[in-house]
mmCIF file of C-alpha atoms and ligand atoms in Angstrom:
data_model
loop_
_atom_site.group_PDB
_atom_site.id
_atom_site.type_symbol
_atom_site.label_atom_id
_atom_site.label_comp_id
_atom_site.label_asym_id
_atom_site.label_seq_id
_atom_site.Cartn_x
_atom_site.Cartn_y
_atom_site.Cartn_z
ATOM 1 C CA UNK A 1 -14.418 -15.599 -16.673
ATOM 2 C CA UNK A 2 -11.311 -13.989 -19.238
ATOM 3 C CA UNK A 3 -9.196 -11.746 -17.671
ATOM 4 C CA UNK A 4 -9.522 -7.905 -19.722
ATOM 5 C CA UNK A 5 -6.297 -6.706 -21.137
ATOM 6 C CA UNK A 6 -7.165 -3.703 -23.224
ATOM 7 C CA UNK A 7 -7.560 -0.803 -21.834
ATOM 8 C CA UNK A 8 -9.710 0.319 -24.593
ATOM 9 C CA UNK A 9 -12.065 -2.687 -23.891
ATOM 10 C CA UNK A 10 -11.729 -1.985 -19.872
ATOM 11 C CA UNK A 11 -12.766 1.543 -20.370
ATOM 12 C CA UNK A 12 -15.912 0.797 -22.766
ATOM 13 C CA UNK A 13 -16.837 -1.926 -20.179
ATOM 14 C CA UNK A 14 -16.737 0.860 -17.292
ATOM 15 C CA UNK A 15 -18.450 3.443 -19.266
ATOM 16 C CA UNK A 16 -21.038 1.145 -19.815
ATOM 17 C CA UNK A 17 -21.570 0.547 -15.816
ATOM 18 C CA UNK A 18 -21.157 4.061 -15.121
ATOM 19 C CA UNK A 19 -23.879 5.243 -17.656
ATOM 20 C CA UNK A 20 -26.175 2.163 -16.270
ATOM 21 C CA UNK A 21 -25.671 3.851 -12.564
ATOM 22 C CA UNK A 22 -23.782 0.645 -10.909
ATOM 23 C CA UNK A 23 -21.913 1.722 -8.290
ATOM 24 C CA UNK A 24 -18.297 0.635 -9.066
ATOM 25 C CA UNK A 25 -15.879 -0.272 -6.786
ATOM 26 C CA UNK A 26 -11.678 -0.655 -7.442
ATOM 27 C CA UNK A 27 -9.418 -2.466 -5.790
ATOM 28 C CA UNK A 28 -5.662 -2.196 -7.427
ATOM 29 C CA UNK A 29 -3.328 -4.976 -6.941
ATOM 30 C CA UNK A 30 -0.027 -6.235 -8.256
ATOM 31 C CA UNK A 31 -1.285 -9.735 -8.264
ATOM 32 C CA UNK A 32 0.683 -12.613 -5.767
ATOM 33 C CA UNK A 33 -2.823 -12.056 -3.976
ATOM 34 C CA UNK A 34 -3.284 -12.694 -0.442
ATOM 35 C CA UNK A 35 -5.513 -12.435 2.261
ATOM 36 C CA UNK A 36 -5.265 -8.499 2.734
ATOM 37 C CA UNK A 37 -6.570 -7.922 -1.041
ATOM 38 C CA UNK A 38 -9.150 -10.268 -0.632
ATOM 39 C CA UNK A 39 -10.401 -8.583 2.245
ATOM 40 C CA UNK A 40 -10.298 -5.262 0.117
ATOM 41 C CA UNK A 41 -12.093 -6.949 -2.963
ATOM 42 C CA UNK A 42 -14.793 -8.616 0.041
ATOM 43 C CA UNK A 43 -15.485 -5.180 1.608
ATOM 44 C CA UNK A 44 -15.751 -3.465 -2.315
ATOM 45 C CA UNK A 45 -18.073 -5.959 -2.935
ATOM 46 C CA UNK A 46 -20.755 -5.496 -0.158
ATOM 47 C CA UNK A 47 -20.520 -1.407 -1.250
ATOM 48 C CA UNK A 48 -20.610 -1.453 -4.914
ATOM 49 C CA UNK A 49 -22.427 -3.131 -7.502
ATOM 50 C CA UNK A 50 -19.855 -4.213 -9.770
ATOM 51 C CA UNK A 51 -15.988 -4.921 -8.460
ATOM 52 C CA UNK A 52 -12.961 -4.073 -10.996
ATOM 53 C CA UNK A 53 -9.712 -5.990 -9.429
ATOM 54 C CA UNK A 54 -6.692 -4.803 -11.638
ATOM 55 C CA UNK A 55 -3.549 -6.787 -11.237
ATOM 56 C CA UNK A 56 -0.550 -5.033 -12.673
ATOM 57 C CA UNK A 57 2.842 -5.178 -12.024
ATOM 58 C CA UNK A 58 4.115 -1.618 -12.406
ATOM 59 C CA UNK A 59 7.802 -0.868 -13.646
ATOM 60 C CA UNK A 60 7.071 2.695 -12.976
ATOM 61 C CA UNK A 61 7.384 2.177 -9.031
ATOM 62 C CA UNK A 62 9.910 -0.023 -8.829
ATOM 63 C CA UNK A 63 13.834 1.428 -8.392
ATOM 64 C CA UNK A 64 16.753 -0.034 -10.738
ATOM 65 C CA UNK A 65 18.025 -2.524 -7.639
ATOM 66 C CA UNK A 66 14.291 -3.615 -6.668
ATOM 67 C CA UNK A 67 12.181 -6.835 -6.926
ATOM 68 C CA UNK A 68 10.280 -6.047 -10.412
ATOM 69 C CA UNK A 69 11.778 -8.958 -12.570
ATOM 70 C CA UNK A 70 11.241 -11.755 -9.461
ATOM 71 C CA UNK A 71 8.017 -10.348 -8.289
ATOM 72 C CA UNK A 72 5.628 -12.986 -8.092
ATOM 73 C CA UNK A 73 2.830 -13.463 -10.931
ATOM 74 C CA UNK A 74 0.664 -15.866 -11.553
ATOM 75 C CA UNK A 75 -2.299 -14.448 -13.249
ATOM 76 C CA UNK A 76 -4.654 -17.385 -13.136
ATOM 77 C CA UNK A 77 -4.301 -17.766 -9.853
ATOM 78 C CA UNK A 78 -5.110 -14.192 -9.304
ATOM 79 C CA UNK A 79 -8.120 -14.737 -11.479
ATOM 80 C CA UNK A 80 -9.704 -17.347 -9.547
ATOM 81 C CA UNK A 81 -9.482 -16.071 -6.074
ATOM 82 C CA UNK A 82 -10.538 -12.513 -7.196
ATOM 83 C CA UNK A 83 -13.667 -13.976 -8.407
ATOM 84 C CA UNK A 84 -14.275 -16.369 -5.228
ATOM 85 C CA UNK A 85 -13.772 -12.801 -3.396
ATOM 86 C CA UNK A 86 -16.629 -11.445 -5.148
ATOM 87 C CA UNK A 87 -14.801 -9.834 -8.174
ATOM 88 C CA UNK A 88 -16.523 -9.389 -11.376
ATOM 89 C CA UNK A 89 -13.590 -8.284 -13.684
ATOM 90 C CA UNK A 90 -10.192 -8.949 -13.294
ATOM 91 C CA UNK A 91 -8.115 -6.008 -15.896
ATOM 92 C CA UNK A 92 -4.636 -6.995 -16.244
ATOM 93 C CA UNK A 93 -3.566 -5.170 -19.006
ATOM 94 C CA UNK A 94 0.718 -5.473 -20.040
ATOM 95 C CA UNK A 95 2.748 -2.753 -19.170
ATOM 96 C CA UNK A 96 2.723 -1.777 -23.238
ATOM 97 C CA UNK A 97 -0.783 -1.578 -23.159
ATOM 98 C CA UNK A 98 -0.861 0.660 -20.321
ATOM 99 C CA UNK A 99 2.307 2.797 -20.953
ATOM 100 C CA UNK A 100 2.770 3.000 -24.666
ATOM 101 C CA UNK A 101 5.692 4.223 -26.640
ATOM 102 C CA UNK A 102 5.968 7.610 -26.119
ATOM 103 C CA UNK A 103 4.784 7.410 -22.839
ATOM 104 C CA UNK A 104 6.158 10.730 -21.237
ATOM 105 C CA UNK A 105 3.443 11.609 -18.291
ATOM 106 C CA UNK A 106 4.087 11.560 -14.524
ATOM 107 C CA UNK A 107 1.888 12.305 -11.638
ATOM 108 C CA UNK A 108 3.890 14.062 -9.166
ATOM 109 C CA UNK A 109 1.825 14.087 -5.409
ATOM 110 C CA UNK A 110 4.773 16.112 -3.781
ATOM 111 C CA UNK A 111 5.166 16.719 -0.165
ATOM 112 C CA UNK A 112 3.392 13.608 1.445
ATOM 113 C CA UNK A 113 5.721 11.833 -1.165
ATOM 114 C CA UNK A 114 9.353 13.193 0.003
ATOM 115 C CA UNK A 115 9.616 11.372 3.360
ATOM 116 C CA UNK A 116 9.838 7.902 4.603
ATOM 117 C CA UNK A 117 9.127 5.417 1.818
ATOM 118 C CA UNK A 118 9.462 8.102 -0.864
ATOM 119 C CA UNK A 119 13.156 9.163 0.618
ATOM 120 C CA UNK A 120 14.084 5.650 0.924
ATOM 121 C CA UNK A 121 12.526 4.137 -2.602
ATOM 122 C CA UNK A 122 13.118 7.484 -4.742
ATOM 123 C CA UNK A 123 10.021 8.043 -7.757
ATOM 124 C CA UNK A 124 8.210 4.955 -6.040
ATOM 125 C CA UNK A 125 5.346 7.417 -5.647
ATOM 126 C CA UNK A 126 5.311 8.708 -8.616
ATOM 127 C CA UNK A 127 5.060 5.731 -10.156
ATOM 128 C CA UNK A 128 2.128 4.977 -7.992
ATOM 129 C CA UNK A 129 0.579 8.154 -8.718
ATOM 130 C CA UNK A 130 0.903 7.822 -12.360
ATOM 131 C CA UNK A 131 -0.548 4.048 -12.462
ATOM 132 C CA UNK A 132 -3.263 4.955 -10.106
ATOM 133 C CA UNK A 133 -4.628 7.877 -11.929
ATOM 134 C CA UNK A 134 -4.431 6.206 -15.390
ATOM 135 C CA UNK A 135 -6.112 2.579 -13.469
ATOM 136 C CA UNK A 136 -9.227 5.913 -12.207
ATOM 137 C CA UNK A 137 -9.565 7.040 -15.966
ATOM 138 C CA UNK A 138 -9.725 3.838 -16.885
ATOM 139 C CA UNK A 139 -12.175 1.889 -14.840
ATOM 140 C CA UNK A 140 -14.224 4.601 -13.413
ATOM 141 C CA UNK A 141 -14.824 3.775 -9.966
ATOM 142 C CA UNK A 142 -17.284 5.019 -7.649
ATOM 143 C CA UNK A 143 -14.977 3.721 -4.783
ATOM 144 C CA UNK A 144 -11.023 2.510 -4.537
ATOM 145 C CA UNK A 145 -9.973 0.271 -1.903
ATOM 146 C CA UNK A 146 -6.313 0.646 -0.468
ATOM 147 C CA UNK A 147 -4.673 -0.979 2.538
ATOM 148 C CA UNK A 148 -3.772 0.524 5.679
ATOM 149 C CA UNK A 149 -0.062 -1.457 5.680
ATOM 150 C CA UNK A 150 0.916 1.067 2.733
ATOM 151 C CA UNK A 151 -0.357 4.366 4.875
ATOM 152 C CA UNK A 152 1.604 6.614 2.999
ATOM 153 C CA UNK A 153 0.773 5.235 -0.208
ATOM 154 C CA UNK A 154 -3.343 5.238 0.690
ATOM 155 C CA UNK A 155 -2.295 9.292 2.055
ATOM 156 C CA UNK A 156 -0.902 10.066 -1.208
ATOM 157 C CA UNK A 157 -3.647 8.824 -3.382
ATOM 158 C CA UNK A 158 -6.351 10.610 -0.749
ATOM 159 C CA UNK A 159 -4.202 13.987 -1.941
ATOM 160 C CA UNK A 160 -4.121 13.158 -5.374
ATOM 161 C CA UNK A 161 -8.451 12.438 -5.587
ATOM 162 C CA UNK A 162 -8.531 15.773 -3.602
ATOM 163 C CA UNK A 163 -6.034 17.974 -5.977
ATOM 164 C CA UNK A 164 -7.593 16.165 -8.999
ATOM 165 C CA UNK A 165 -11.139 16.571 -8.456
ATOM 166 C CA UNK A 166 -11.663 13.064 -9.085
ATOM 167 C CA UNK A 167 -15.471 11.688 -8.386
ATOM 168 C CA UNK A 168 -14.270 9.097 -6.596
ATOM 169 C CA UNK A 169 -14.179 8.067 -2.868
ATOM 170 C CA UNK A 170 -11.215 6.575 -1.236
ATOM 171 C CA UNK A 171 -11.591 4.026 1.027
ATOM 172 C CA UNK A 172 -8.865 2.306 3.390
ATOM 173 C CA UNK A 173 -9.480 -0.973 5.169
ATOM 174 C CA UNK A 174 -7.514 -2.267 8.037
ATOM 175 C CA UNK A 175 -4.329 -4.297 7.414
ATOM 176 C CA UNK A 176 -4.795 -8.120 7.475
ATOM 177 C CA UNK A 177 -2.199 -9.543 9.576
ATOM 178 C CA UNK A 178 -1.066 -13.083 10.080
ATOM 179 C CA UNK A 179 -1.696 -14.983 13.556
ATOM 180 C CA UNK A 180 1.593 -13.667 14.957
ATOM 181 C CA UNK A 181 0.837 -9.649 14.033
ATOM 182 C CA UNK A 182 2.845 -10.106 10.600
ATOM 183 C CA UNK A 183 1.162 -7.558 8.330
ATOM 184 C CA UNK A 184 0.287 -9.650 4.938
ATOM 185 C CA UNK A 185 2.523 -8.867 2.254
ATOM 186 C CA UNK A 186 3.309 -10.429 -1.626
ATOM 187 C CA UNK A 187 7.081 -10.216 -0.252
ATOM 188 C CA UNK A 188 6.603 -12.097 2.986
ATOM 189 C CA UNK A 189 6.760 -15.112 0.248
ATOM 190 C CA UNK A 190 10.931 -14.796 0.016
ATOM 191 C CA UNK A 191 11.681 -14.901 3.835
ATOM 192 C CA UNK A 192 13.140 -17.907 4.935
ATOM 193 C CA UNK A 193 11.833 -19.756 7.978
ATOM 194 C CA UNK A 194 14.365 -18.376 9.921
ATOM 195 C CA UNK A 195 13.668 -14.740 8.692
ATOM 196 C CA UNK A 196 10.055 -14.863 8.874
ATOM 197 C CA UNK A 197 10.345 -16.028 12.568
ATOM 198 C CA UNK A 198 12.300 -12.392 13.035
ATOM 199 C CA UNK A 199 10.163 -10.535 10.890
ATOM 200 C CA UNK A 200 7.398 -10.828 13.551
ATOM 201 C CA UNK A 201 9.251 -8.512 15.723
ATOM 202 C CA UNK A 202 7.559 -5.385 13.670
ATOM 203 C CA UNK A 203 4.610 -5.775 15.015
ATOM 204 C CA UNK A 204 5.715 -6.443 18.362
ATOM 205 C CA UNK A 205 7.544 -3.535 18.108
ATOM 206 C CA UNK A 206 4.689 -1.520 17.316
ATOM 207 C CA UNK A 207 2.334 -2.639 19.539
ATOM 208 C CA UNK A 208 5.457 -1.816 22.432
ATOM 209 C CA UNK A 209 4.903 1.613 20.956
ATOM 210 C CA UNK A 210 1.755 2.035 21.331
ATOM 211 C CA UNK A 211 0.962 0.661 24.741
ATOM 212 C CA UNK A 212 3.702 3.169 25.766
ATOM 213 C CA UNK A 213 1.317 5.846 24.290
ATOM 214 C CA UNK A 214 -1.189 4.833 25.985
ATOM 215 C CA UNK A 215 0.872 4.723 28.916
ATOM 216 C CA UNK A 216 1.545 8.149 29.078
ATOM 217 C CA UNK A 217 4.692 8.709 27.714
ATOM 218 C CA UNK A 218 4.661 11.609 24.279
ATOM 219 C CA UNK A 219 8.719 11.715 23.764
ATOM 220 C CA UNK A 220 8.531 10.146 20.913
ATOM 221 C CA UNK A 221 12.982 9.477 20.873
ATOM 222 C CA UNK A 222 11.971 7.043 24.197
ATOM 223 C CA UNK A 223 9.835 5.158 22.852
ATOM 224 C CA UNK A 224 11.286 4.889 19.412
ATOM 225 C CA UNK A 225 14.501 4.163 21.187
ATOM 226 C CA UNK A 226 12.765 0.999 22.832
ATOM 227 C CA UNK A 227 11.208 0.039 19.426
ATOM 228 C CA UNK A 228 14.935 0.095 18.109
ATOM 229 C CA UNK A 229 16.739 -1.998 20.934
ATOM 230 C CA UNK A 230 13.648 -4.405 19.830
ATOM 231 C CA UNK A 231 13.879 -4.978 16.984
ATOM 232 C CA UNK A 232 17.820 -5.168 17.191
ATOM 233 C CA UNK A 233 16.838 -8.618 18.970
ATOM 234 C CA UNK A 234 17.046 -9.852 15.447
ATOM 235 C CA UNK A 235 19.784 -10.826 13.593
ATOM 236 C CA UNK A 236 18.702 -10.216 10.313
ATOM 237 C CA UNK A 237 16.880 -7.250 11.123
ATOM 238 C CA UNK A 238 18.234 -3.819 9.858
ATOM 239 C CA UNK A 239 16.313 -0.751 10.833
ATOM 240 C CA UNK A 240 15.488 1.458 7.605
ATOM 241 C CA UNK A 241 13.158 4.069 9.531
ATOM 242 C CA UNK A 242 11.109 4.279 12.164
ATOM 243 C CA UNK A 243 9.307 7.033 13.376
ATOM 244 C CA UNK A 244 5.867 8.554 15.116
ATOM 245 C CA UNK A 245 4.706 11.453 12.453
ATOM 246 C CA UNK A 246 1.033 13.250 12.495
ATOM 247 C CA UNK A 247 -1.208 10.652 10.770
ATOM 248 C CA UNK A 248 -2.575 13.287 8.328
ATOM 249 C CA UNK A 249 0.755 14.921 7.416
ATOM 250 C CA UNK A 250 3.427 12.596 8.219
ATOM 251 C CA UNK A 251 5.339 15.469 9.806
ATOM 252 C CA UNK A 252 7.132 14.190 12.968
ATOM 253 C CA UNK A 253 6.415 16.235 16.595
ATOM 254 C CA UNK A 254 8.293 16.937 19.032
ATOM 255 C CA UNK A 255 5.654 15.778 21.743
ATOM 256 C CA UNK A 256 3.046 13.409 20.589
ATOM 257 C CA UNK A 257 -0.318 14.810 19.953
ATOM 258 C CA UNK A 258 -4.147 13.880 18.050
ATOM 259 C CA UNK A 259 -3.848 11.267 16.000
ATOM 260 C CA UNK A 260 -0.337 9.615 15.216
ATOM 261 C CA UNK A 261 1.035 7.221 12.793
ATOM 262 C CA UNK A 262 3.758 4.834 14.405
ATOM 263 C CA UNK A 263 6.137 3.592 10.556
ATOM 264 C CA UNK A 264 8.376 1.012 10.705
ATOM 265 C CA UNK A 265 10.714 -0.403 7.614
ATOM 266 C CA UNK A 266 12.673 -3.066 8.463
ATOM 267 C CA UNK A 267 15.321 -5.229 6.227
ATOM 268 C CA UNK A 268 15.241 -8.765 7.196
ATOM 269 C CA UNK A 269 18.135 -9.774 5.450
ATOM 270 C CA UNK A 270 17.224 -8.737 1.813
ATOM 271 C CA UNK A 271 13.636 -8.052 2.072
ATOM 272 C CA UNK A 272 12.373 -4.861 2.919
ATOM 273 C CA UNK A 273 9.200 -4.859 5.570
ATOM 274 C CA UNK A 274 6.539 -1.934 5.912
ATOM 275 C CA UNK A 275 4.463 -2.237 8.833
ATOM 276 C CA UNK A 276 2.617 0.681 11.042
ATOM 277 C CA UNK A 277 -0.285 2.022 13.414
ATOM 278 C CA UNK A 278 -2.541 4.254 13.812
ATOM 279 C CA UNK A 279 -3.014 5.753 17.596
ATOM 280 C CA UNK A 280 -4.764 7.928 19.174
ATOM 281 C CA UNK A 281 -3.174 9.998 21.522
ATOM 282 C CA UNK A 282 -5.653 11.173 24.395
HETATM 283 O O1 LIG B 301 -0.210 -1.253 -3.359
HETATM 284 C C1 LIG B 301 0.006 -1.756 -4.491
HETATM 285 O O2 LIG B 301 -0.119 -2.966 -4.701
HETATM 286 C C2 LIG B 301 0.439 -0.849 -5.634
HETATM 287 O O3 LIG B 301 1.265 0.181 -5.187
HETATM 288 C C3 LIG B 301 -0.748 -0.286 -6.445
HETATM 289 C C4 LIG B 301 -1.628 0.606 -5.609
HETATM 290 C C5 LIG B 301 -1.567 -1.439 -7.017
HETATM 291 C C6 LIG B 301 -0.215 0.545 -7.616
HETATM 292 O O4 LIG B 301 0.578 -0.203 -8.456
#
């Protein structure tokens, strides 16, 4: 089936669902698909009558020194295994169809965007923000479908529904990991075999964490500590941050409490890793 590219077309297709009452479910990509979006598109498809995968690779997230020019595309590709997923349209429109000249808006989430990824990739979010909202508008879903290995990213876009009043529910599914832990990512494509052996240690790492949670301990500086001298193991490993925040508002506590996120960004030579987990702290 042809990929959509207009927006115009895109949003008179999704009108037309809307006003028929089909349920309609989103799951926003960049393309360079792997198993963890297919596993979004599979789980929008047994909710919602009619699936809308959008595969866009957005300049407005991506800093001056990142991966935007190299990052992987291959639309056809993307095409075919949305559609084996359980896809019905694929909207993929260019970045001058989406951001036209004169293009001046930005959606600013604040707070839940200063720390961690947002301090370390500044105006990512508000990229994210601003493509997300306009990708809502545009294909009307019922229900968007995010992944757990961006947390903060599926946080922000919970807060921006809320603060927007947006009729839409916000859904996010587990992280798909490879048989070693490795949480799926488009990037994990430019390790080398050497690197990708190291980048394993993340989830090690976190899963160190948490069985120390469950073992009792709530100073969060021990057990990060441990994670640290971990993932120091590897040589091409270079710690960006990790910490143990409140899952709901990424603050960090002094003494570990409800329900906690445990981050982790990690530089394996020149690719920059996001891994975490969620844990409950009894
Ligand atoms: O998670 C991603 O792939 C992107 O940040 C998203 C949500 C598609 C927005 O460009």
């Amino acid at each position: 089936m042809k990929v959509i590219r207009s927006p115009r077309q895109m949003s008179e297709v999704s009108l037309r669902l809307a006003q028929q009452g089909k349920l309609i479910g989103l799951v926003p990509t960049m393309g360079a698909l792997h198993e963890g979006h297919l596993s979004l598109i599979r789980g929008a498809a047994s909710q919602n009558d009619a699936v809308i995968v959008t595969v866009f690779v957005n300049p407005l997230q991506f800093g001056p020194r990142e991966d935007f020019a190299r990052y992987p595309r291959n639309l056809a590709r993307d095409n075919r295994l949305s559609r084996a997923a359980g896809a019905d349209i694929v909207f993929a429109p260019s970045a001058r169809a989406l951001y036209p000249s004169g293009f001046q808006t930005r959606v600013d989430v604040g707070r839940l965007s200063e720390r961690w990824e947002g301090r370390s990739r500044p105006g990512h979010f508000r990229g994210v923000a601003t493509v997300v909202t306009i990708l809502f508008q545009v294909t009307r879903p019922t229900n968007a479908y995010f992944g757990q290995k961006d947390y903060q990213q599926a946080l922000i876009v919970r807060r921006l529904v809320r603060d927007l009043q947006l009729p839409l529910k916000v859904h996010v599914l587990p992280t798909a990991r490879e048989p070693d832990g490795l949480a799926m990512s488009s990037r994990n494509a430019y390790l080398t075999g050497a690197q990708r052996e190291q980048a394993a240690l993340l989830y090690r790492a976190l899963r160190a964490a948490r069985a120390r949670i469950h073992a009792g301990e709530r100073r969060p500086r021990r057990i990060l500590s441990q994670m640290r001298r971990l993932i120091r193991q590897a040589q091409d490993a270079r710690i960006d941050y990790a910490a143990i925040v409140d899952a709901r508002t990424l603050e960090p506590q002094p003494r570990l409490h409800g329900r906690v996120a445990i981050l982790l960004a990690v530089w394996i030579g020149r690719i920059r890793l996001i891994d975490n987990l969620l844990v409950d702290v009894s």
